XYZ file of C-alpha atoms in Angstrom:
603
model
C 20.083 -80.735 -156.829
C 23.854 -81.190 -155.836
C 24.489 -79.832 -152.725
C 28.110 -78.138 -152.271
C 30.266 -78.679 -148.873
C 34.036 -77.453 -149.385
C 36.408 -78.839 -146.689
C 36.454 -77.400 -143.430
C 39.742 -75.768 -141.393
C 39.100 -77.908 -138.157
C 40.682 -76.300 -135.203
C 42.424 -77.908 -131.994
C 38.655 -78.149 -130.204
C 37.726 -80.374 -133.662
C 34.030 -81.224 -134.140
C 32.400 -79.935 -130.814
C 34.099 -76.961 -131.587
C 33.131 -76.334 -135.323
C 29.218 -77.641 -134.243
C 29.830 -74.093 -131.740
C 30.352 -72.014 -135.198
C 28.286 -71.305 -138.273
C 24.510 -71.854 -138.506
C 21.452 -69.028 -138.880
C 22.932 -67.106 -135.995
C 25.633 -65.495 -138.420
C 23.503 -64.619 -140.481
C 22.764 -60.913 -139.169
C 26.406 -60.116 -139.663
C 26.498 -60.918 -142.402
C 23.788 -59.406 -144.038
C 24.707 -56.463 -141.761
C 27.816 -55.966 -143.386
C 26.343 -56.444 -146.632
C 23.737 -54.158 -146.297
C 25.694 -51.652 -145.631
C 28.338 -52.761 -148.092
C 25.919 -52.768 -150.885
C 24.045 -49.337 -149.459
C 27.575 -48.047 -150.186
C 28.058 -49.339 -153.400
C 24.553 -48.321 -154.596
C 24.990 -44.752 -153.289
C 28.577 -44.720 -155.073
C 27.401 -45.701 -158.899
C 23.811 -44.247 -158.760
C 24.230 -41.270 -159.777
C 27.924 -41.142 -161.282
C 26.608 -40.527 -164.916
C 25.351 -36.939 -163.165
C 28.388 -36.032 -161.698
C 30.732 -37.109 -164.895
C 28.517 -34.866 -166.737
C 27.110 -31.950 -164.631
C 30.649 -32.092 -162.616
C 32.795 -32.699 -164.572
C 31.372 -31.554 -168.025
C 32.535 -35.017 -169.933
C 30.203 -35.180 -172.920
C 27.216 -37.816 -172.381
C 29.288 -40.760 -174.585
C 32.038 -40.169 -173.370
C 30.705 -40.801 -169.888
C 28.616 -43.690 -170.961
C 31.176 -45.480 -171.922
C 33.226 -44.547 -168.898
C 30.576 -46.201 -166.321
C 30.033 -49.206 -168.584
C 34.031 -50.002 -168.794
C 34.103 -49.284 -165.110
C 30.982 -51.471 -164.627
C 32.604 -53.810 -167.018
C 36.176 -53.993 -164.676
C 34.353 -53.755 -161.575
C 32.353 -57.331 -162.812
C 35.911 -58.678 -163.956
C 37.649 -58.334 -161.298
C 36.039 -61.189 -158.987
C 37.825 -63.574 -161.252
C 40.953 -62.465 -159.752
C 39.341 -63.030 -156.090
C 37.972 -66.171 -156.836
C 41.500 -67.384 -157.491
C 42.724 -65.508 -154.365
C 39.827 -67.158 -152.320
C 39.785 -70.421 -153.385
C 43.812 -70.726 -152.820
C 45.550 -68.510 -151.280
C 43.969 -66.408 -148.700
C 40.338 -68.046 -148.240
C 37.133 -66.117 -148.164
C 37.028 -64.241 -144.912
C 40.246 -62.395 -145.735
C 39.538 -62.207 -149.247
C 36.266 -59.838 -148.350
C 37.924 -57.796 -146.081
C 41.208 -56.899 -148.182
C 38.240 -56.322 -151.266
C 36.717 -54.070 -149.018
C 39.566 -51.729 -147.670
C 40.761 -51.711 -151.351
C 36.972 -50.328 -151.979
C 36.995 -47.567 -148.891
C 40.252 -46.530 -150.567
C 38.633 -45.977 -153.714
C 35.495 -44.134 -152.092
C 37.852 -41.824 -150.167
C 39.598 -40.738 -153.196
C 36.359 -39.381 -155.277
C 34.651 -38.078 -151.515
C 37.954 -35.919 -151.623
C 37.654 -34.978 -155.340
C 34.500 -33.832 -154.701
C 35.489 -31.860 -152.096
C 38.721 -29.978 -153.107
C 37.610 -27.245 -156.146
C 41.160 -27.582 -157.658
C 40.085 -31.392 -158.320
C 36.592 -30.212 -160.642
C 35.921 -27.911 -163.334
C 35.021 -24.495 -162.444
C 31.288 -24.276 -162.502
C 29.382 -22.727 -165.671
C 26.006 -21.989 -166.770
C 26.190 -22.134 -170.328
C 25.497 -20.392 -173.163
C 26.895 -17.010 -170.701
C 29.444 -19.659 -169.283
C 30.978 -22.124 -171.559
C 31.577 -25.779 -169.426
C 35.298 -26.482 -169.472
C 35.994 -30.434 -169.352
C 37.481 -32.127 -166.514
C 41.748 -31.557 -166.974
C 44.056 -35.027 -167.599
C 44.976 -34.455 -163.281
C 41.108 -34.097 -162.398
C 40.239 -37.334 -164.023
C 43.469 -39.048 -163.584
C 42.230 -38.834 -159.903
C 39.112 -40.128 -160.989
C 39.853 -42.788 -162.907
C 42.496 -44.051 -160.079
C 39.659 -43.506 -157.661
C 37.495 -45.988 -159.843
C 39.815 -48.553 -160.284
C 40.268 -49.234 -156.616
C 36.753 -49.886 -156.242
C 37.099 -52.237 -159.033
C 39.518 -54.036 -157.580
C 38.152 -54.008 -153.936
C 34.926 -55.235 -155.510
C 36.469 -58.187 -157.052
C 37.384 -59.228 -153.270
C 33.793 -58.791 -152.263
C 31.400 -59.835 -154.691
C 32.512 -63.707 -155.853
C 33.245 -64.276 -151.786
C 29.951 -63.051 -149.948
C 27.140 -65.597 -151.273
C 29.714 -68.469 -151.053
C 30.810 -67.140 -147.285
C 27.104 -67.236 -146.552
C 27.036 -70.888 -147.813
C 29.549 -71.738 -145.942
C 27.808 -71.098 -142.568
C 25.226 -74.121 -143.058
C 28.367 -76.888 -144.196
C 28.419 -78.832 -140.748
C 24.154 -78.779 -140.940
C 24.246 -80.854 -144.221
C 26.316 -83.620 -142.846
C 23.728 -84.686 -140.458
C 20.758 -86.177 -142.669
C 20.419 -89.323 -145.090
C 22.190 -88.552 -148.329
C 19.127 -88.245 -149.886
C 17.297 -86.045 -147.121
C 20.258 -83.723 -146.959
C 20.416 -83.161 -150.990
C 16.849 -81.989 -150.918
C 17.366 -80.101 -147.654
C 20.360 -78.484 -148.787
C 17.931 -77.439 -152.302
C 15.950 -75.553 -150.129
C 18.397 -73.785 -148.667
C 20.139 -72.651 -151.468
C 16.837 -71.386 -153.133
C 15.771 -69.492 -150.057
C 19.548 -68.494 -149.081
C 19.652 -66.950 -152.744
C 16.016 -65.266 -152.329
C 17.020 -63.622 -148.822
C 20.520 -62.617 -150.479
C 18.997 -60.691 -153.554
C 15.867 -59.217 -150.721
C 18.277 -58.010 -148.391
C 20.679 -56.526 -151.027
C 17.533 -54.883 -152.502
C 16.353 -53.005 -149.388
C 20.206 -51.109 -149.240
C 19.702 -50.675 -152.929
C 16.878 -48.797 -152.424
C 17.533 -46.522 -149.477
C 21.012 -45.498 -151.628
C 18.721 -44.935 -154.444
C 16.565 -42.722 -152.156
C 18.772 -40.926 -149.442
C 22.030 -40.858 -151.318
C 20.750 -39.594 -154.783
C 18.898 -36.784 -152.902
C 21.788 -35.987 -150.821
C 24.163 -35.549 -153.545
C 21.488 -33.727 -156.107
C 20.303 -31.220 -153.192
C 23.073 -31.164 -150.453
C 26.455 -31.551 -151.581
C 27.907 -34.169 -153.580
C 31.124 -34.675 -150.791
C 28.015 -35.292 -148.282
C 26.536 -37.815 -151.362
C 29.703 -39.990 -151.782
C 30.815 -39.477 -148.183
C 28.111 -41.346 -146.437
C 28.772 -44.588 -148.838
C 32.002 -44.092 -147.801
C 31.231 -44.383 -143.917
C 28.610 -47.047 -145.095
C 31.868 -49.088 -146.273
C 33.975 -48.702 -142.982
C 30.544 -49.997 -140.918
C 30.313 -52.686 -143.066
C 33.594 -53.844 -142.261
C 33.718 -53.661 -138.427
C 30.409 -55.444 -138.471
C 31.699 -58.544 -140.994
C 35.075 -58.403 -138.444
C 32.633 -58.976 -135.262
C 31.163 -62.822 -136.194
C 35.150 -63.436 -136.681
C 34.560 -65.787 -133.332
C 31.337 -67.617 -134.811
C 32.205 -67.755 -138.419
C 32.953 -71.214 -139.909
C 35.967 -70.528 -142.101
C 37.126 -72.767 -145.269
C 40.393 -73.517 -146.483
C 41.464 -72.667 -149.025
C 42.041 -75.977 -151.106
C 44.277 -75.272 -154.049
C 43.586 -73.668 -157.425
C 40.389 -75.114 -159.048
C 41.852 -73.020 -162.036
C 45.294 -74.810 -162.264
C 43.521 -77.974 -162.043
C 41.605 -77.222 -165.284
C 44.996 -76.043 -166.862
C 46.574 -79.700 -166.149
C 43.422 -81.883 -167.523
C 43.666 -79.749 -170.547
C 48.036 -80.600 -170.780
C 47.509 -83.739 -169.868
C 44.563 -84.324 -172.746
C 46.809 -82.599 -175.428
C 50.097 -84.495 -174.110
C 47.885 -87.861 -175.505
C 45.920 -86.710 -177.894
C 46.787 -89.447 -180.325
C 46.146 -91.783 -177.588
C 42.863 -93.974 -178.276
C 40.151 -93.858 -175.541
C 39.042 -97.314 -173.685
C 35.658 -98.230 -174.817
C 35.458 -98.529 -171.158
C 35.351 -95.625 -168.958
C 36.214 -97.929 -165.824
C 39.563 -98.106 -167.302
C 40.072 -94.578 -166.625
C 42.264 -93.065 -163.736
C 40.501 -93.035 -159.959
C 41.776 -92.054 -157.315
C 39.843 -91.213 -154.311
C 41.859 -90.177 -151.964
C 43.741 -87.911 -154.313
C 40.232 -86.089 -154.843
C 38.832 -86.573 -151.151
C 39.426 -82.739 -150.063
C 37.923 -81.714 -153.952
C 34.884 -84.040 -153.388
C 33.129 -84.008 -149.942
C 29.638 -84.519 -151.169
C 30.985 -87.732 -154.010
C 32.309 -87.382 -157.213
C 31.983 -86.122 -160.194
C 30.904 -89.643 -162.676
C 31.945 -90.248 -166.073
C 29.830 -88.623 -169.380
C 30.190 -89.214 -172.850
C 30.634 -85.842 -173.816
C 33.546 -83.743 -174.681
C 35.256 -87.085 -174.917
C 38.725 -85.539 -175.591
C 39.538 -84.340 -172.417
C 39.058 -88.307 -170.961
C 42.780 -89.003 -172.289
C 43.712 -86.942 -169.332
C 42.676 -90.257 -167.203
C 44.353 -92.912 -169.342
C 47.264 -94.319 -167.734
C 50.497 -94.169 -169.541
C 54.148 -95.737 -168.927
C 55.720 -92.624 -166.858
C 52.276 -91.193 -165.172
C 53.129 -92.549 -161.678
C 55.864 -92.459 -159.652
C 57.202 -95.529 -158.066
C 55.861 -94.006 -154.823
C 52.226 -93.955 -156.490
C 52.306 -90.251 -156.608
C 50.489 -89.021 -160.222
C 52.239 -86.733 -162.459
C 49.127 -84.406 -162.397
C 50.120 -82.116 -165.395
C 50.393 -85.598 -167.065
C 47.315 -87.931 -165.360
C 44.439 -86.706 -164.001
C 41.504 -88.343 -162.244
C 37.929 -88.467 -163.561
C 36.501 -86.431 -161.285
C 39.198 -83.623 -162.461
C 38.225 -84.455 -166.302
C 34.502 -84.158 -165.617
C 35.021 -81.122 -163.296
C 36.441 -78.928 -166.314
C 33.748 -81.159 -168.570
C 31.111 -79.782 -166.411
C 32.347 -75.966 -166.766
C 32.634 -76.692 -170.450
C 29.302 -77.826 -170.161
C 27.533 -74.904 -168.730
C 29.495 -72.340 -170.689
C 26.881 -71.299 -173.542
C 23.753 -71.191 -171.057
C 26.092 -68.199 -168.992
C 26.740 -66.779 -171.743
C 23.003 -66.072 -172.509
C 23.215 -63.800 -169.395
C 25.352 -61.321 -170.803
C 23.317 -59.814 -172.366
C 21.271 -58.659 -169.320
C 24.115 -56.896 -168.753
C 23.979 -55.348 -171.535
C 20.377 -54.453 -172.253
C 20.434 -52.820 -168.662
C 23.441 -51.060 -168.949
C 21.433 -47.945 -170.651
C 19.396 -47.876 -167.251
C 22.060 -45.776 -165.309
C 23.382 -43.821 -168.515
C 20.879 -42.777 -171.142
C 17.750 -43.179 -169.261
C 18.914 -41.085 -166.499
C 19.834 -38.474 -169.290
C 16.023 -39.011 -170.411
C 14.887 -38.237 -167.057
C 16.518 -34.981 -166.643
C 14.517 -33.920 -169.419
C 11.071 -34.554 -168.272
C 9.076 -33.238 -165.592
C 10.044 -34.753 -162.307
C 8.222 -32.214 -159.840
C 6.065 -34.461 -156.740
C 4.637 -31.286 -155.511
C 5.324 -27.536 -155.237
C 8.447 -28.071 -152.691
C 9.908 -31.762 -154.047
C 11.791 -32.613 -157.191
C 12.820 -36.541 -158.066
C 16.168 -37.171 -158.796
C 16.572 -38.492 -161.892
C 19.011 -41.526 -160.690
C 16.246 -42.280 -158.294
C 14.055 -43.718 -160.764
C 15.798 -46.734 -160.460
C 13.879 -47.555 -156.947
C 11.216 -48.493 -159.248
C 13.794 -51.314 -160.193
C 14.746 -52.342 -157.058
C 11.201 -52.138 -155.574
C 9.485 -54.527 -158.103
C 12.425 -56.772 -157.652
C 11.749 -56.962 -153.731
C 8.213 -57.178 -154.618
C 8.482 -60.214 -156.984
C 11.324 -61.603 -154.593
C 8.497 -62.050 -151.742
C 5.716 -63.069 -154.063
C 7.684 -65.399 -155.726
C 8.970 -67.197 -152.383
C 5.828 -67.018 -150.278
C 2.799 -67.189 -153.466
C 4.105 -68.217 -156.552
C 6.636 -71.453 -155.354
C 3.691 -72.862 -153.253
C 1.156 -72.633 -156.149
C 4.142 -74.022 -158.604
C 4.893 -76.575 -156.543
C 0.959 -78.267 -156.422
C 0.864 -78.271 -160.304
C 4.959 -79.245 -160.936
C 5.728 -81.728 -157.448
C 8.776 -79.881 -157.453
C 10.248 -78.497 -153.968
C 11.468 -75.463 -155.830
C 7.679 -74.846 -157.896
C 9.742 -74.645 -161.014
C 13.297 -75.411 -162.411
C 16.244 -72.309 -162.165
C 16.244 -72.995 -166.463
C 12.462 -71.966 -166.308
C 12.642 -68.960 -164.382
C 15.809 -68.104 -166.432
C 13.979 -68.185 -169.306
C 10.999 -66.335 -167.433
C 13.671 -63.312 -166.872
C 15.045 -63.107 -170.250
C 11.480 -63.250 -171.720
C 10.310 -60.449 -169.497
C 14.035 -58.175 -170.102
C 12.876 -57.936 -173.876
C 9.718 -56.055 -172.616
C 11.447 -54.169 -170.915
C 13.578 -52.959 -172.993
C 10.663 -52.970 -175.790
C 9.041 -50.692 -173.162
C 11.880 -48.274 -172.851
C 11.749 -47.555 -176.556
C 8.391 -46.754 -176.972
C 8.633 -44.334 -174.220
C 11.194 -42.406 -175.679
C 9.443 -42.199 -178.586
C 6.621 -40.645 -176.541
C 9.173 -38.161 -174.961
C 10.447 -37.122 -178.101
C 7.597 -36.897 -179.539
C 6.126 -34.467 -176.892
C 10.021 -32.111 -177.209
C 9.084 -31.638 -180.756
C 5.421 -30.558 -180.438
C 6.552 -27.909 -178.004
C 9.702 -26.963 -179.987
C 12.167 -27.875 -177.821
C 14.101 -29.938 -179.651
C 17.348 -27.779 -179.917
C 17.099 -26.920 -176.266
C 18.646 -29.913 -174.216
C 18.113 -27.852 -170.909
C 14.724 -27.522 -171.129
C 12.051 -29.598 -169.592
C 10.153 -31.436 -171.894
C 5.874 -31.193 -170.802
C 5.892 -35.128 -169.894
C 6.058 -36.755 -166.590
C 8.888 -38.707 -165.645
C 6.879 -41.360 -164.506
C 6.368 -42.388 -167.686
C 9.912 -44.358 -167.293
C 8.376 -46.363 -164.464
C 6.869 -49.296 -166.114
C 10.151 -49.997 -168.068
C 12.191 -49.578 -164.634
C 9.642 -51.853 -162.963
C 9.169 -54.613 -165.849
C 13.243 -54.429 -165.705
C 13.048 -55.180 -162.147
C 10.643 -58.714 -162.359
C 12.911 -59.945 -164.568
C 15.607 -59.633 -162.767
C 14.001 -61.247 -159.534
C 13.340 -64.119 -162.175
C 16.743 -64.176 -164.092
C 19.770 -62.997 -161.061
C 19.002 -65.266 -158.671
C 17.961 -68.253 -161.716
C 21.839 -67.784 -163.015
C 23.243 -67.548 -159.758
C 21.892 -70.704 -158.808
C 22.462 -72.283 -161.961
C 26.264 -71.532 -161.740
C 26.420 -72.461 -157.744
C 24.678 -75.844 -158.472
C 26.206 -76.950 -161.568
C 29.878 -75.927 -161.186
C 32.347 -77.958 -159.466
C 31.528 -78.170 -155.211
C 35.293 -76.904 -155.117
C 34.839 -74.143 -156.842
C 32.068 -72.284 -155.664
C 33.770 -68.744 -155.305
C 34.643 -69.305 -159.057
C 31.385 -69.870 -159.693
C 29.876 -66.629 -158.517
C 33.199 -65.176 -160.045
C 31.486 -66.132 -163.355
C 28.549 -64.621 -162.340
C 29.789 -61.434 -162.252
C 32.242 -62.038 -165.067
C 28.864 -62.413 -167.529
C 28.154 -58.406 -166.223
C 31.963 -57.542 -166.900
C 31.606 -58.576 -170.522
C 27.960 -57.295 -170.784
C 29.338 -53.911 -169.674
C 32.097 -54.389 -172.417
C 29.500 -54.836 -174.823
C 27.182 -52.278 -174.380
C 30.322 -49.773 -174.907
C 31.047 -51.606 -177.758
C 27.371 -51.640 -178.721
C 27.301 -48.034 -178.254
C 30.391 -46.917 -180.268
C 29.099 -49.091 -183.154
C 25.824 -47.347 -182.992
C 27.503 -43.417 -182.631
C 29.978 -44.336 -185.499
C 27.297 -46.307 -188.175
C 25.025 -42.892 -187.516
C 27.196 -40.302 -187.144
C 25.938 -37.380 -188.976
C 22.685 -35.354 -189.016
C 20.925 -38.157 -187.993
C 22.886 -39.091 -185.213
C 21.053 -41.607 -182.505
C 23.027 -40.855 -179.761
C 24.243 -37.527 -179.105
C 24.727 -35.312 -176.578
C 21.107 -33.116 -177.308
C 18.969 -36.504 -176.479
C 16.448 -34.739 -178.016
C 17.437 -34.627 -181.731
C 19.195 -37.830 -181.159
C 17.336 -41.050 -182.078
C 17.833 -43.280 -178.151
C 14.837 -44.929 -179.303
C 15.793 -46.370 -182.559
C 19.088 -47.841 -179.968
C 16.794 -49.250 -177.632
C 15.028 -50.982 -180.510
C 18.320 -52.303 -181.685
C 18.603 -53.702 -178.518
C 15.458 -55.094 -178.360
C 16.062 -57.213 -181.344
C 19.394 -58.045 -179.864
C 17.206 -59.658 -176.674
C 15.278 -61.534 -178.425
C 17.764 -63.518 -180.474
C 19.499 -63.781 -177.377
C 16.412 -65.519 -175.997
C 15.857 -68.089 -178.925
C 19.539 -68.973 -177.733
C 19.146 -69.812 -174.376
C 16.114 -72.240 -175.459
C 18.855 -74.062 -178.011
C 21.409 -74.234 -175.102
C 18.894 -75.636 -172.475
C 17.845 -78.403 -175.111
C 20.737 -79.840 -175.403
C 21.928 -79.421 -171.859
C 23.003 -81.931 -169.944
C 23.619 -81.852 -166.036
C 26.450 -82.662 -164.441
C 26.169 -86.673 -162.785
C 27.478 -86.954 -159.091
C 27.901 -90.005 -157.012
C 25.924 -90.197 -153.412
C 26.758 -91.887 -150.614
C 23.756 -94.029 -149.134
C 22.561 -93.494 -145.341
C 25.250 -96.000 -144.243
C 27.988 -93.515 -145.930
C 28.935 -96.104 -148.896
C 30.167 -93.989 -151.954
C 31.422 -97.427 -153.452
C 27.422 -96.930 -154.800
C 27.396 -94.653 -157.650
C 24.304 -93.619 -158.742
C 23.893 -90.208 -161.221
C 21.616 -87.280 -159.285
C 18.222 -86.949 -160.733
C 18.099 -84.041 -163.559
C 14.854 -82.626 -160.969
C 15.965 -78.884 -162.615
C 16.401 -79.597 -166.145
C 13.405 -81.980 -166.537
C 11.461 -81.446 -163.533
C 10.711 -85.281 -163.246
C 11.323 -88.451 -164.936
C 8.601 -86.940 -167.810
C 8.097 -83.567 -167.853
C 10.209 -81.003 -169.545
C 11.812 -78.424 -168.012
C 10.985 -75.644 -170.420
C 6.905 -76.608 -170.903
């Protein structure tokens, strides 16, 4: 697996300085000030479907579709930090900015839900009829959620690459060969401890903050994510001494934009049988290409006009015209993004299949019975600690049982290929969501036995735990399929474009957001009427037959994936050889895909 090393800002002191910075001892600040980061983040979207609706009386589509677009925006945005991080500001600065943005953001709802004047009157309906939120109250609101949108999209395409960033000057020291497997490891355990540590702030928001803000005071609930966020950034700005920080190396995204003008500039010119009579240049790509670069494939064979020479390409000084001539490592780096394209896409619908998990199953859960004892009722948006739990749960088996076992039957460092345990994830989401539907079923099944269908306030006679297996199944897939696709995308996209490649990440949840709104407002429009599936009284409504809908959704979804990883190919890289000689080209071993010279990656 291709390991990624982006160039590195040297300072006056040079090497013996930079060997001084990085390593495993920044690691504590930084998952400090991501703990707390994502503790605040947690805390802040938990619970918002209760507050839109409870708060500030929006009707439950309405508010749906509210979280989802801001989910949606929130997972956008990292595209536009990407392109800030990778060249203009770098990712240090690039977190912090995101990050005041987001305290912004928090202090604007923490004050909303202070002031009266900035909420709906409270009601108690039928006596008190709910008035809905005024244009000014959710003007504040929605202004409010858009700075945490955009502070996130400083944050969340910068962090894992930052993190990566810390071990650069330790892969430089081995064999080429002993560094690309070292630097595997790495990344698979670097991912693991990401998505642990994340999980354990996931789950005490899920725990203190819901219960603050359901039994306290909701200025006390969205205050203390609020303080989170400050903590988190004094802590990143301590390690400013220790941290090893990249430069920014120019706009992987404008370099796309030129192969593509310089293909369609000569797209009537015929490509050389030979591919050694394309355009190199390797001092042109030297800062783009640290660990070799990218070799020639036969695919997508259009964009390789961008390397043929023509009269007027080059100056008389040797300089390319780049928006007319590009290398081949600048053709095969937009080949390879090309490349791994429809395997991302089979992602988004994660997104979207667990989009209902904060909106209408919260809405379930309020519903049910939730009492733990005479004295102690469970929030409803704290159901979702059954999520994060089985995640951490399957994070530690899987790294300490299930990769050791894997690895005796596969030879494989990693036990099994990220494609496998993609495909492990997606297969696992359909139950999941397969579970969720059933349960519902079950729940209002048990409304209409005790005639209680055309009382939404009521609680229905059936446990909320009930929802747990679908939260938990929902979680081991995730542990399978997040850190799988992050992976996939770190390893397979361009080394100089590793905050774009996270970007993408979180761009697949932006559009899964998009869709389940979409998805929804389909559904309320194609059933609107007297059988309505979702409405506001969940228990007339028909969630289940949605979840089904969904289900189906998943597994053609799946089927896709399987087509995409067939014909797959991954991207070929040149190595240098212990002595340093890149003037060797050989093309990586496909260990992920195929998982050896004979076995296939999906058996």
């Amino acid at each position: 697996m291709a390991s990624t090393t982006p160039p590195v800002d040297r300072n006056a002191d040079g090497d013996q300085d930079k060997r001084k910075k990085g390593g495993f001892r920044t690691m504590p600040l930084i998952l400090a000030s991501e703990v707390c980061d994502r503790f605040a983040m947690a805390g802040f979207n938990a619970n918002l479907i209760t507050y839109l609706t409870q708060q500030l009386h929006l009707p439950l589509v309405e508010a749906s579709n509210t979280l989802t677009n801001f989910g949606g925006t929130s997972s956008f945005m990292p595209v536009l930090g990407a392109f800030a991080a990778d060249s203009i500001a770098g990712r240090f600065w690039t977190i912090i900015a995101g990050s005041v943005v987001y305290l912004f953001g928090m202090a604007g709802l923490v004050v909303s839900a202070i002031l009266p004047s900035l909420r709906p009157p409270p009601c108690s309906p039928p006596a008190t009829p709910c008035q809905r939120a005024s244009g000014w109250q959710l003007t504040v609101l929605y202004l409010s959620l858009l700075a945490t949108s955009l502070g996130s999209g400083g944050i969340r395409p910068c962090v894992v690459a930052f993190g990566a960033d810390q071990f650069e000057h330790e892969q430089q020291k081995d064999s080429a060969e002993a560094a690309t497997a070292a630097a595997a490891d790495r990344k698979r355990r670097y991912f693991n401890i990401y998505f642990f540590t994340m999980g354990l702030a996931v789950l005490l928001a899920l725990t203190v903050v819901v219960y603050i803000q359901e039994n306290v005071s909701w200025g006390w609930g969205f205050g203390i994510p609020a303080i989170g966020m400050f903590v988190s950034i004094i802590v990143f700005l301590v390690g400013f001494p220790i941290y090893v920080l990249v430069k920014p190396g120019g706009s992987p995204f404008t370099r796309l934009v030129q192969v593509v003008a310089a293909a369609f500039k000569k797209r009537n010119v015929a490509v050389p049988e030979d591919p050694g009579m394309l355009y190199q240049d390797k001092e042109l790509d030297a800062l783009i290409s640290t660990n070799g670069r990218l070799l020639h494939t036969n695919q997508l064979t259009f964009f390789d006009r961008a390397a043929i020479v023509t009269p007027g390409d080059i100056s008389p000084s040797g300089e390319p015209d780049l928006w007319r001539l590009s290398t081949v490592h600048r053709v095969e780096e937009l080949k390879s993004i090309v490349r791994l394209l429809p395997i991302w896409s089979a992602g988004i619908m994660l997104s979207t299949a667990g989009s209902h998990n904060y909106t209408f199953t919260i809405m379930q859960a309020q519903t049910m019975d939730r009492n733990m004892g005479p004295h102690f009722q469970l929030p409803a948006a704290s159901l979702s600690i059954f999520s994060t739990g089985a995640m951490l749960i399957t994070l530690a088996f899987y790294d300490r049982a299930f990769v050791p076992l894997a690895r005796r039957v596969t030879g494989l460092p990693s036990g099994i290929t990220y494609f496998q345990r993609m495909g492990i994830g997606l297969a696992i989401s359909v139950l999941s969501v397969g579970a969720a539907a059933l349960v519902e079923t079950k729940r209002r099944d048990a409304a209409a036995r005790h005639g209680l269908v055309d009382d939404p306030t009521a609680v229905v006679p059936i446990s909320v735990f009930w929802l747990v297996p679908q939260f938990a199944v929902h979680g081991i897939g995730d542990a399978f399929s997040s850190v799988a696709f992050m992976e996939f995308l770190y390893d397979q996209a361009p080394e100089s474009m590793r905050s774009s490649a996270v970007a993408l990440f979180w761009l697949g949840g932006a559009i899964g957001s998009y869709m389940g709104t979409v998805l929804v407002t389909v559904v309320q429009r194609a059933t609107r009427g007297p059988g309505e599936w979702l409405q506001d009284n969940i228990n007339r409504g028909r969630i289940d037959n949605y979840y089904w809908l969904v289900t189906c959704i998943m597994l053609i979804n799946f089927a896709y994936f399987v087509v995409c990883f067939h014909f797959y190919t991954m991207k070929p890289l040149e190595v240098a050889d212990e002595h340093g000689d890149r003037d060797k080209e050989c093309e990586l071993s496909s260990l992920q895909k195929n998982g050896g010279a004979t076995a296939n990656g999906m058996v």
